mmCIF file of C-alpha atoms and ligand atoms in Angstrom:
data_model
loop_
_atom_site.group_PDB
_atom_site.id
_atom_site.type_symbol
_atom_site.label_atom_id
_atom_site.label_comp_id
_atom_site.label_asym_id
_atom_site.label_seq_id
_atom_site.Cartn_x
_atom_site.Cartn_y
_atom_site.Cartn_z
ATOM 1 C CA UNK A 758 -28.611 1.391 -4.156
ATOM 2 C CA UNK A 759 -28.233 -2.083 -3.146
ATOM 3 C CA UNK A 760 -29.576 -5.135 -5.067
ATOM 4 C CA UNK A 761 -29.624 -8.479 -5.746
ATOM 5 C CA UNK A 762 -29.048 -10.693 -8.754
ATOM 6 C CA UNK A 763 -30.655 -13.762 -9.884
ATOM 7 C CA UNK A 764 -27.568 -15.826 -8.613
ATOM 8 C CA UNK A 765 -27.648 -14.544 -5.057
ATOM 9 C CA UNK A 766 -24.417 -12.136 -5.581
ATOM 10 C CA UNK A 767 -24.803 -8.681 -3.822
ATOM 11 C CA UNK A 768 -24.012 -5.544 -5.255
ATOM 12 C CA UNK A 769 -24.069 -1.655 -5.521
ATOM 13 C CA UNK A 770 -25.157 0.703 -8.077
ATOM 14 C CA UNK A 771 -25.250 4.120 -8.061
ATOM 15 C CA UNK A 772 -26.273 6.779 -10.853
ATOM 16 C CA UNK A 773 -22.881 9.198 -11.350
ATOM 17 C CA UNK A 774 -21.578 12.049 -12.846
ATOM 18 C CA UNK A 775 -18.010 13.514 -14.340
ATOM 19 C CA UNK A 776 -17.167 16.569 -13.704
ATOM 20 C CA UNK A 777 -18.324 17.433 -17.335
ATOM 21 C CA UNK A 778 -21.460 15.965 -17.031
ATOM 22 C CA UNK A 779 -21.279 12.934 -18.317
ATOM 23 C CA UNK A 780 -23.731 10.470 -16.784
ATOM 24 C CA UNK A 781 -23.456 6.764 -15.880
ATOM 25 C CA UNK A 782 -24.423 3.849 -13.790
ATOM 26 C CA UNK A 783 -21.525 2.137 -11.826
ATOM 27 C CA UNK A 784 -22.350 -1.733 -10.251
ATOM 28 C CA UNK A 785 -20.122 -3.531 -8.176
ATOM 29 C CA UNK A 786 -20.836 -6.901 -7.701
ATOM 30 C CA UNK A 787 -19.252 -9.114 -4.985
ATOM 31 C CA UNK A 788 -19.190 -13.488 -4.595
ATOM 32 C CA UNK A 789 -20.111 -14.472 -1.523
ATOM 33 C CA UNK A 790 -17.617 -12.442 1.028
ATOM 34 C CA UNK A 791 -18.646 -9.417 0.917
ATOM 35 C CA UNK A 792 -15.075 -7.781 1.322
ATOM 36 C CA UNK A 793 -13.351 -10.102 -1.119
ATOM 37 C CA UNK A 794 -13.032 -8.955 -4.706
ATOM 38 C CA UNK A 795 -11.029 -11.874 -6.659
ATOM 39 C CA UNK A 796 -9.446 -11.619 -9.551
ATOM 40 C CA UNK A 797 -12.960 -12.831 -11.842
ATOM 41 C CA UNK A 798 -13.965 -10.048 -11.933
ATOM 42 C CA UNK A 799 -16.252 -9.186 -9.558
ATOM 43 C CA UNK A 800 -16.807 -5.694 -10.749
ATOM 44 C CA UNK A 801 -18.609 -4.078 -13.821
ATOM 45 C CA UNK A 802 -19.082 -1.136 -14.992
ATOM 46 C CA UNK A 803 -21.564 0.040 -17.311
ATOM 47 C CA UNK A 804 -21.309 4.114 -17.681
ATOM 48 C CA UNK A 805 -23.392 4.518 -20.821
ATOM 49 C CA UNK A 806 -20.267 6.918 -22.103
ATOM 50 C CA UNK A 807 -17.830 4.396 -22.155
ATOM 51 C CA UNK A 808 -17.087 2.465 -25.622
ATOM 52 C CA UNK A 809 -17.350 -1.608 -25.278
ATOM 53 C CA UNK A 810 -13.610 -1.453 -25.699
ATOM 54 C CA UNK A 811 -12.426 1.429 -23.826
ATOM 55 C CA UNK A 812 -9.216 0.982 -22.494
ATOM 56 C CA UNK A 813 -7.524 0.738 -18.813
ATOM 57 C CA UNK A 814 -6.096 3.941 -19.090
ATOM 58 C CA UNK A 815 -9.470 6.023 -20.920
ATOM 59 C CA UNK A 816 -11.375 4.777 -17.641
ATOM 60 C CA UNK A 817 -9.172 5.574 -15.248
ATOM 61 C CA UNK A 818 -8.896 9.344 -16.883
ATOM 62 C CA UNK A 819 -12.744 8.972 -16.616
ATOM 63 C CA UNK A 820 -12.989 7.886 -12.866
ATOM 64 C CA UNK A 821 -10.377 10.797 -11.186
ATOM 65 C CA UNK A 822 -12.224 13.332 -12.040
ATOM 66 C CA UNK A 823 -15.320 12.464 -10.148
ATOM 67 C CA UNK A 824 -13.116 11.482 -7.376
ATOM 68 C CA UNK A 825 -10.483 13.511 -6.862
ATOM 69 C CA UNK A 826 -12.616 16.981 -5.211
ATOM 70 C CA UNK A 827 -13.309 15.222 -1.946
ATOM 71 C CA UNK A 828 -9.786 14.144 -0.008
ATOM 72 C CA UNK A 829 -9.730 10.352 1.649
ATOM 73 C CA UNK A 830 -7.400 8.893 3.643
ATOM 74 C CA UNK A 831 -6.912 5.356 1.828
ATOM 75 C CA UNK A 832 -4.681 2.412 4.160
ATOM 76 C CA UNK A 833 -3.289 -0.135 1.651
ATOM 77 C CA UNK A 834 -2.110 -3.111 3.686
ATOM 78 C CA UNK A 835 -0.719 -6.923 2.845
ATOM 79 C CA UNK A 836 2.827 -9.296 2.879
ATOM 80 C CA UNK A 837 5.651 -8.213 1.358
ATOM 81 C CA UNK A 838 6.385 -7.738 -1.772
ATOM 82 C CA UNK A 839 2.492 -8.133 -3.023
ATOM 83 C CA UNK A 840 2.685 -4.880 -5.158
ATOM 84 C CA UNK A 841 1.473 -2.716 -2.157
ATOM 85 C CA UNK A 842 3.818 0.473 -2.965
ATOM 86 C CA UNK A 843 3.043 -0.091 -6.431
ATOM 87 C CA UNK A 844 -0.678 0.221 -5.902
ATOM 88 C CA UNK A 845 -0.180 2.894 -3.378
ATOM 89 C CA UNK A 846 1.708 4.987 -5.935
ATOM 90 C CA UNK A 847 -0.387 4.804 -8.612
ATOM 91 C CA UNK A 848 -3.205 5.764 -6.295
ATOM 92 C CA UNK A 849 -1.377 9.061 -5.089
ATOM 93 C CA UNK A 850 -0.748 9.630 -8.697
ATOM 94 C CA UNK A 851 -4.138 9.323 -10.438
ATOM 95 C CA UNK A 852 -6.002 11.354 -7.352
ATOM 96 C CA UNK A 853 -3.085 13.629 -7.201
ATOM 97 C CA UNK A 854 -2.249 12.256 -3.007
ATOM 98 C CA UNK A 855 0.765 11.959 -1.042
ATOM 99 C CA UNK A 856 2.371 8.565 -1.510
ATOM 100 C CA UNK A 857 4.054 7.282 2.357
ATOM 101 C CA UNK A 858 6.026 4.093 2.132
ATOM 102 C CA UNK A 859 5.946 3.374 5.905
ATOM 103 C CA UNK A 860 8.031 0.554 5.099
ATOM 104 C CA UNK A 861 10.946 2.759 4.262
ATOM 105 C CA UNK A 862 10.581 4.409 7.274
ATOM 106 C CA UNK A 863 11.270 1.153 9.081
ATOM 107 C CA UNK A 864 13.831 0.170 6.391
ATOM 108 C CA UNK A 865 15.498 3.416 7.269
ATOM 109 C CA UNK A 866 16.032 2.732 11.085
ATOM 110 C CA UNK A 867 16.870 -1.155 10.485
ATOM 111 C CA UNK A 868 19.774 0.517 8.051
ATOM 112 C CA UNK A 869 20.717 3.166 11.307
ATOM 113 C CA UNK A 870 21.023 0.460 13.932
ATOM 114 C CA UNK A 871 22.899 -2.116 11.031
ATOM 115 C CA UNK A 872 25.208 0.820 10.690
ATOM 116 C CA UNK A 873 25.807 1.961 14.489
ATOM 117 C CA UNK A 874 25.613 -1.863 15.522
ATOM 118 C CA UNK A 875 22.503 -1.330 18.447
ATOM 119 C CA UNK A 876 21.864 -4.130 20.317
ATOM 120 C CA UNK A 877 17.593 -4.037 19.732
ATOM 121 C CA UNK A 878 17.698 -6.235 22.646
ATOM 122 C CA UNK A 879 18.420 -3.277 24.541
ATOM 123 C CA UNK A 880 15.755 -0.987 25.259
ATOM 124 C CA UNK A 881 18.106 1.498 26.402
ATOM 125 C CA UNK A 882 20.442 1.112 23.155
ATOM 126 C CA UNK A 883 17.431 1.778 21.139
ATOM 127 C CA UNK A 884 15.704 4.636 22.673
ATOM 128 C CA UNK A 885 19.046 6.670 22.333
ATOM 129 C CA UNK A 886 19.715 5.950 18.623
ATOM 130 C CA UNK A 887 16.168 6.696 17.796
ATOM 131 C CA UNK A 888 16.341 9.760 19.578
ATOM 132 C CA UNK A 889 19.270 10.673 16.779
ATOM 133 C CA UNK A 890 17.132 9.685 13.907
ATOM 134 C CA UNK A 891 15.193 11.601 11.566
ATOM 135 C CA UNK A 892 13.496 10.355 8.645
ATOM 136 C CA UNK A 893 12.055 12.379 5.856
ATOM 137 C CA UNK A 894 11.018 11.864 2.455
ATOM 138 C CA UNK A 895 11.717 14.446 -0.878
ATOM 139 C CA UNK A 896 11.475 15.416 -3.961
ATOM 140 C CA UNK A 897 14.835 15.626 -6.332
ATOM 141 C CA UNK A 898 12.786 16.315 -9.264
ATOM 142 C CA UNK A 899 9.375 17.898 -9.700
ATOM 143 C CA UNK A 900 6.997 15.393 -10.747
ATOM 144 C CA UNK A 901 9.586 12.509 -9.412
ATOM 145 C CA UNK A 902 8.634 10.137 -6.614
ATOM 146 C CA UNK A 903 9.860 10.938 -3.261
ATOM 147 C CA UNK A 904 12.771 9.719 -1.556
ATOM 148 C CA UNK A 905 13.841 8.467 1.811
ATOM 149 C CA UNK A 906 16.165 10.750 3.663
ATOM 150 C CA UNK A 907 18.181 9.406 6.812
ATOM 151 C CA UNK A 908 19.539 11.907 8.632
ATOM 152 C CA UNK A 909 20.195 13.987 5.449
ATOM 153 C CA UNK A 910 21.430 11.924 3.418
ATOM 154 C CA UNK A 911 19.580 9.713 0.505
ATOM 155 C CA UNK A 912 19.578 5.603 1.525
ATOM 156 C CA UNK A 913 16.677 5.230 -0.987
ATOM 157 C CA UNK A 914 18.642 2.300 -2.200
ATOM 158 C CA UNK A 915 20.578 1.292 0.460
ATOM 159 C CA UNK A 916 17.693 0.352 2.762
ATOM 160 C CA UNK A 917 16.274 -1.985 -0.158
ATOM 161 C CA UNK A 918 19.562 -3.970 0.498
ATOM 162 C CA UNK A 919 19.597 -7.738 1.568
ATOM 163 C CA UNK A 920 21.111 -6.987 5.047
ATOM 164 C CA UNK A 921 18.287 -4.291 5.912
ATOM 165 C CA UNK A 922 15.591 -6.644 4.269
ATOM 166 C CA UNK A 923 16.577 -9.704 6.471
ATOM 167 C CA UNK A 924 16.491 -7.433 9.751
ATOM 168 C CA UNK A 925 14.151 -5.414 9.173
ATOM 169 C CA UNK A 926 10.848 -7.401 10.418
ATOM 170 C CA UNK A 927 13.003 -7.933 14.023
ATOM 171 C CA UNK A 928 13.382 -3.986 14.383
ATOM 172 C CA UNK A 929 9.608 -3.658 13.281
ATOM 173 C CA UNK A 930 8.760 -5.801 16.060
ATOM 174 C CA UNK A 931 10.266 -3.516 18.544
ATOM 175 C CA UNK A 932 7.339 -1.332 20.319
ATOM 176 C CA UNK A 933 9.723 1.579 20.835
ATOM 177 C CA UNK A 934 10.285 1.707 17.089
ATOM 178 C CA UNK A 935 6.708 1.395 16.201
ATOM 179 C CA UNK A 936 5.906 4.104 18.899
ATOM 180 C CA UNK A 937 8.117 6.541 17.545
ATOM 181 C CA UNK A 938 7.277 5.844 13.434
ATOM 182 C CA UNK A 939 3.688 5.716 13.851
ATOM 183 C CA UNK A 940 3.647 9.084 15.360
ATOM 184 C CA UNK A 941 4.843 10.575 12.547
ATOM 185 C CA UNK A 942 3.145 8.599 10.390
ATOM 186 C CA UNK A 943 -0.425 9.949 11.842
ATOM 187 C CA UNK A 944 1.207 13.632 11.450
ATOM 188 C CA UNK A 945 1.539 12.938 7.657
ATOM 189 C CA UNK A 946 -1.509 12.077 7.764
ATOM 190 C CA UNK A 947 -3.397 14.434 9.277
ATOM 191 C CA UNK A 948 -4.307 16.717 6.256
ATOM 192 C CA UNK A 949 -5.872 13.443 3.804
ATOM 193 C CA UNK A 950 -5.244 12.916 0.861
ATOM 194 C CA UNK A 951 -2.612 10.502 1.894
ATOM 195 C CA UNK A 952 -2.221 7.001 0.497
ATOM 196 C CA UNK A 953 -0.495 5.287 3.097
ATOM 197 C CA UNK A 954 1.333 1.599 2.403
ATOM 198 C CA UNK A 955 2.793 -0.637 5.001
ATOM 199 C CA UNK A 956 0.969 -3.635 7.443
ATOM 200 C CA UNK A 957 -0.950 -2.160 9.923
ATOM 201 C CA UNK A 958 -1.913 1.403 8.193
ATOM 202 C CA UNK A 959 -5.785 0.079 8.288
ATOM 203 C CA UNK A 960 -5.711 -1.215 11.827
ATOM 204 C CA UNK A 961 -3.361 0.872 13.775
ATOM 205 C CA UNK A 962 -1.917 4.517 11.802
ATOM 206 C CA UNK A 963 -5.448 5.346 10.467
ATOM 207 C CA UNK A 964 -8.056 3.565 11.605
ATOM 208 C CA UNK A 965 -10.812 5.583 10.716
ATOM 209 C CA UNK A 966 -9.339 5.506 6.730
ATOM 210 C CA UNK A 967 -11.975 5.815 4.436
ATOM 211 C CA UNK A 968 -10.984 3.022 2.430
ATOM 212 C CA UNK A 969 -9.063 0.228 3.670
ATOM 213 C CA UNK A 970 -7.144 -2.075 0.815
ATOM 214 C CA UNK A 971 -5.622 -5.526 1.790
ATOM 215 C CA UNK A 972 -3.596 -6.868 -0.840
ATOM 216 C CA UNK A 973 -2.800 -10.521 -1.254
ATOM 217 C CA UNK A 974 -1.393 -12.617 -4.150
ATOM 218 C CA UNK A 975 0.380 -16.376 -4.525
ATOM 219 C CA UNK A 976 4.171 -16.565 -2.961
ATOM 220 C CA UNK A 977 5.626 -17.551 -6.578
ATOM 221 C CA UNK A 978 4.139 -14.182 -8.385
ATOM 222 C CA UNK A 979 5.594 -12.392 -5.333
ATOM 223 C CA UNK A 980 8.744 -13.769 -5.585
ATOM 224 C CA UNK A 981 8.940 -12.862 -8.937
ATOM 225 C CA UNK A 982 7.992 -9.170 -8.698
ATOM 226 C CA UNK A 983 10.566 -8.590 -6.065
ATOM 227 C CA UNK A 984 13.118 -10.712 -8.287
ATOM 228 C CA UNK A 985 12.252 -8.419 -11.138
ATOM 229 C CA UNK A 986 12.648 -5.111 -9.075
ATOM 230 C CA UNK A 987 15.584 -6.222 -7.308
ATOM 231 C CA UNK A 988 17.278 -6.844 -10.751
ATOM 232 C CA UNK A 989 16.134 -3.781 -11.954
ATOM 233 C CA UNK A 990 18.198 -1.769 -9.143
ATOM 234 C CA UNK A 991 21.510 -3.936 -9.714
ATOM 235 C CA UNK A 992 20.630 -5.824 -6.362
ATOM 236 C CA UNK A 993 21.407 -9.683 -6.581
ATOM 237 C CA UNK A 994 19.216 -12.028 -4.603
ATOM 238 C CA UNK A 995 18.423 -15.299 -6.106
ATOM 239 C CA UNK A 996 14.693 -16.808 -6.532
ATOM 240 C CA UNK A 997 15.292 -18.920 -3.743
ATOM 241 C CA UNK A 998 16.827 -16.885 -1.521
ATOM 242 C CA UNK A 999 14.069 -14.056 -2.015
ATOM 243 C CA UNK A 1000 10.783 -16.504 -1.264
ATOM 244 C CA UNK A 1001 12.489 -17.321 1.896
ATOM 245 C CA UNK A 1002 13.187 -13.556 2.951
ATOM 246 C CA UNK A 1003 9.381 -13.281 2.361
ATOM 247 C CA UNK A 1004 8.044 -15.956 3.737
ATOM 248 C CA UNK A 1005 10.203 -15.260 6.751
ATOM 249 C CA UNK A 1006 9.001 -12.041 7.348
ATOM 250 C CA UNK A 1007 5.476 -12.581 6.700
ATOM 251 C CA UNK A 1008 5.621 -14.725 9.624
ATOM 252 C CA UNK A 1009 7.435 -12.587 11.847
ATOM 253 C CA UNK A 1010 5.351 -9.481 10.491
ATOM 254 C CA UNK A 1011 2.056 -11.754 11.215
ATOM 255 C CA UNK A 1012 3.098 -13.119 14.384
ATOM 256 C CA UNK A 1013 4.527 -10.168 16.446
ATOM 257 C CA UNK A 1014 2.867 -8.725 19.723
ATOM 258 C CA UNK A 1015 2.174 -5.425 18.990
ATOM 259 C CA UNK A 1016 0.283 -4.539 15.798
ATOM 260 C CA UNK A 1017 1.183 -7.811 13.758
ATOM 261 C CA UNK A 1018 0.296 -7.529 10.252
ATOM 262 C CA UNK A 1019 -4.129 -8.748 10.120
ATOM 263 C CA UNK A 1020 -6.646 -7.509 7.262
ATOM 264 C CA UNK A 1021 -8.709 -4.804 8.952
ATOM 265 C CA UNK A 1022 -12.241 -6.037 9.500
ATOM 266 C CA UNK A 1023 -13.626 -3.188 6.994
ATOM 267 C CA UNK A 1024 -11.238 -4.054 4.526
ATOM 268 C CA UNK A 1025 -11.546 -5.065 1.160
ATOM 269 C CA UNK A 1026 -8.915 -7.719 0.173
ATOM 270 C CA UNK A 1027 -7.985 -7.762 -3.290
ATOM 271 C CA UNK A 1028 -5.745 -10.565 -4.838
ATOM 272 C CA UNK A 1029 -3.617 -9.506 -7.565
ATOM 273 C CA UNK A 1030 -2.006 -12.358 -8.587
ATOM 274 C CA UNK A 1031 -3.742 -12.567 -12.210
ATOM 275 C CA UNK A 1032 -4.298 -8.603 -12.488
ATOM 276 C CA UNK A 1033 -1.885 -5.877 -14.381
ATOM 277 C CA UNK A 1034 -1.041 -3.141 -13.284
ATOM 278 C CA UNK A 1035 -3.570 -0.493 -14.938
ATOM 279 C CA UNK A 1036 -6.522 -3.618 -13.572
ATOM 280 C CA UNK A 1037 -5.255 -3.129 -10.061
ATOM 281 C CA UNK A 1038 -5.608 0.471 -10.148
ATOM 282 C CA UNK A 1039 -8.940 0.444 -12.461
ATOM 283 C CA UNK A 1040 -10.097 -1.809 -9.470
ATOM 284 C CA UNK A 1041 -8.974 -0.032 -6.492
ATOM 285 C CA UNK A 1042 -9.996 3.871 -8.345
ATOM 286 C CA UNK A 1043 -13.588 1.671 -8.399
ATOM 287 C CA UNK A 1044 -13.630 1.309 -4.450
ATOM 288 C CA UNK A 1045 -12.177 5.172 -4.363
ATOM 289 C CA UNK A 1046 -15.238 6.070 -6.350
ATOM 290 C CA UNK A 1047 -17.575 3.637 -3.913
ATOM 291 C CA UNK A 1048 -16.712 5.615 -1.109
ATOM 292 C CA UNK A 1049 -16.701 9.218 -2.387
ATOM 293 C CA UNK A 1050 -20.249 8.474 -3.930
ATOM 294 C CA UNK A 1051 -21.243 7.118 -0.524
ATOM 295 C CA UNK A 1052 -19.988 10.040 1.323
ATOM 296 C CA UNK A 1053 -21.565 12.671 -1.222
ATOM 297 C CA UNK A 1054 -25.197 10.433 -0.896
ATOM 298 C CA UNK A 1055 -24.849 10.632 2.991
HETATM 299 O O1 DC B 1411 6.804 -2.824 2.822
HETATM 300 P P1 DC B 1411 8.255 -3.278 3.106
HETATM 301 O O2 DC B 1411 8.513 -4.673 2.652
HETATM 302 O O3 DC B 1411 9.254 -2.320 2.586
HETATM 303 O O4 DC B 1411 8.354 -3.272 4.712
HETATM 304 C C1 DC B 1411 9.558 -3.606 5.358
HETATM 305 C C2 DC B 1411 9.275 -4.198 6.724
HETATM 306 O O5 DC B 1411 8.747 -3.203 7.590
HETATM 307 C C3 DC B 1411 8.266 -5.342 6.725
HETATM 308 O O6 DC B 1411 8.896 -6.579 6.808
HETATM 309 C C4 DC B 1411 7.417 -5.096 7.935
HETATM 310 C C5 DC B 1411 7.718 -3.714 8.395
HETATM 311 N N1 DC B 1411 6.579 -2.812 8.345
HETATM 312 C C6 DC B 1411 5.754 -2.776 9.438
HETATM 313 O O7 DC B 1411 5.932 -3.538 10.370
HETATM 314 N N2 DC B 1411 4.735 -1.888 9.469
HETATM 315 C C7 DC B 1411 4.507 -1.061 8.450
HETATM 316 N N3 DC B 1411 3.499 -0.188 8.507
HETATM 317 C C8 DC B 1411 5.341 -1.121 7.304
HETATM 318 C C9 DC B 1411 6.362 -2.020 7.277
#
């Protein structure tokens, strides 16, 4: 149901149901762009089950279930280091998905060429190593997040190094490369139930995705997060030195020929910068639940 409030903002509402049939109302109200949610709080919900001060984690419990029976595709796009994988993950997690960090798969074939010195100038050059590349991400543990395989072997960590993160928006650039990862990247996907993080997921891998995220958030917040992860795997970077390495390859990302990094038109942008963790997800289960009610309405 659309409507209309007193102030002029637009909105949705929609009568739902848990799976153990609980019943509730659901609004979303947006500011003035429509596909902009910012971090006020555009959305509110109001299912009647819910206590006043029910927390992050009670709702999300409460929103999976209703969402989880039908299987999306959802593209989560945005600049580096914005707390795409993050969101991405938690997604996969809480709807029980496949999580595909596309960016490893293009950190893993920046580390290949670093390692067997290609020229990427040389079409040639690079067409023959990628022909000798496979890519592949596993389990160690049950219940564990995936890991990138190269060629067999385990470069999770490795391809989060400084020398693959200040080459890798060059070999990203390269057609051939994106050619050959996107491919497989559609294959993943083919099944849904994928949540899918990288730069042009929305616009180029999946197109037709159900739900289309584009995350955004200020430069110093980003540089922090990636300073705090870095640390976190024994990787030393300074401040500094990490805001450059993103702003650099935001602008390579954004400026390349063929798919740079854009905000899908049927995206909805969300900007972190003043949202946790379990808010981020809380929002981005809402837009989940938008969709699947959509779909089950017709
Ligand atoms: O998400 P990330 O920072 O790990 O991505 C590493 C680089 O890979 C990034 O600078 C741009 C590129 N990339 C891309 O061009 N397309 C994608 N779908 C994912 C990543």
């Amino acid at each position: 149901m659309d409507d209309e409030t007193s102030d002029g903002k637009r909105g949705t509402s929609s009568i739902v149901q848990s799976s153990d049939g609980k019943r509730g109302t659901s609004s979303i109200v947006q500011s003035s762009d429509a596909n902009r949610s910012i971090v006020n709080r555009s959305i509110v919900f109001t299912e009647k089950n819910f206590a006043p001060r029910t927390s992050h984690l009670a709702r999300i419990r409460y929103l999976c279930p209703m969402i989880t029976h039908e299987k999306i595709t959802i593209a989560v796009d945005g600049f580096a280091s914005c707390g795409k994988s993050t969101l991405a993950k938690d997604l996969a997690k809480s709807l029980q998905y496949t999580f595909i960090d596309s960016g490893a798969m293009y950190r893993a074939v920046t580390l290949y060429f670093l390692r067997q010195e290609v020229n990427i100038y040389d079409t040639e050059e690079v067409s023959k190593a990628l022909e000798k590349i496979s890519i592949s991400f596993r389990h160690l543990e049950e219940g564990e997040l995936a890991v990138t395989f190269l060629n067999d072997e385990n470069v999770e960590r490795e391809i989060r190094s400084k020398d693959v993160s200040e080459n890798v928006s060059l070999v990203a650039a390269i057609s051939k490369v994106r050619r050959f990862l996107v491919a497989q990247q559609q294959a993943m996907g083919k099944e849904k139930g994928i949540v899918m993080d990288g730069r042009d997921i929305g616009t180029v891998v999946f197109p037709d995705a159900e739900l289309k995220l584009f995350i955004t958030a200020q430069i110093d917040v980003r540089t922090q997060r990636r300073f705090d992860e870095l640390q976190r795997k024994g990787i030393e970077m300074t401040r500094p030195q990490i805001e450059a390495n993103l702003q650099e390859r935001d602008r390579i990302d954004s400026t390349r020929k063929d798919s740079p990094l854009k905000k899908a038109e049927d995206a909805i942008e969300i900007d972190n910068s003043a949202l946790n963790r379990a808010e981020q997800l809380e929002l981005a289960l809402s837009y989940v639940k938008r969709v699947t009610v959509e779909r089950l309405n017709g």
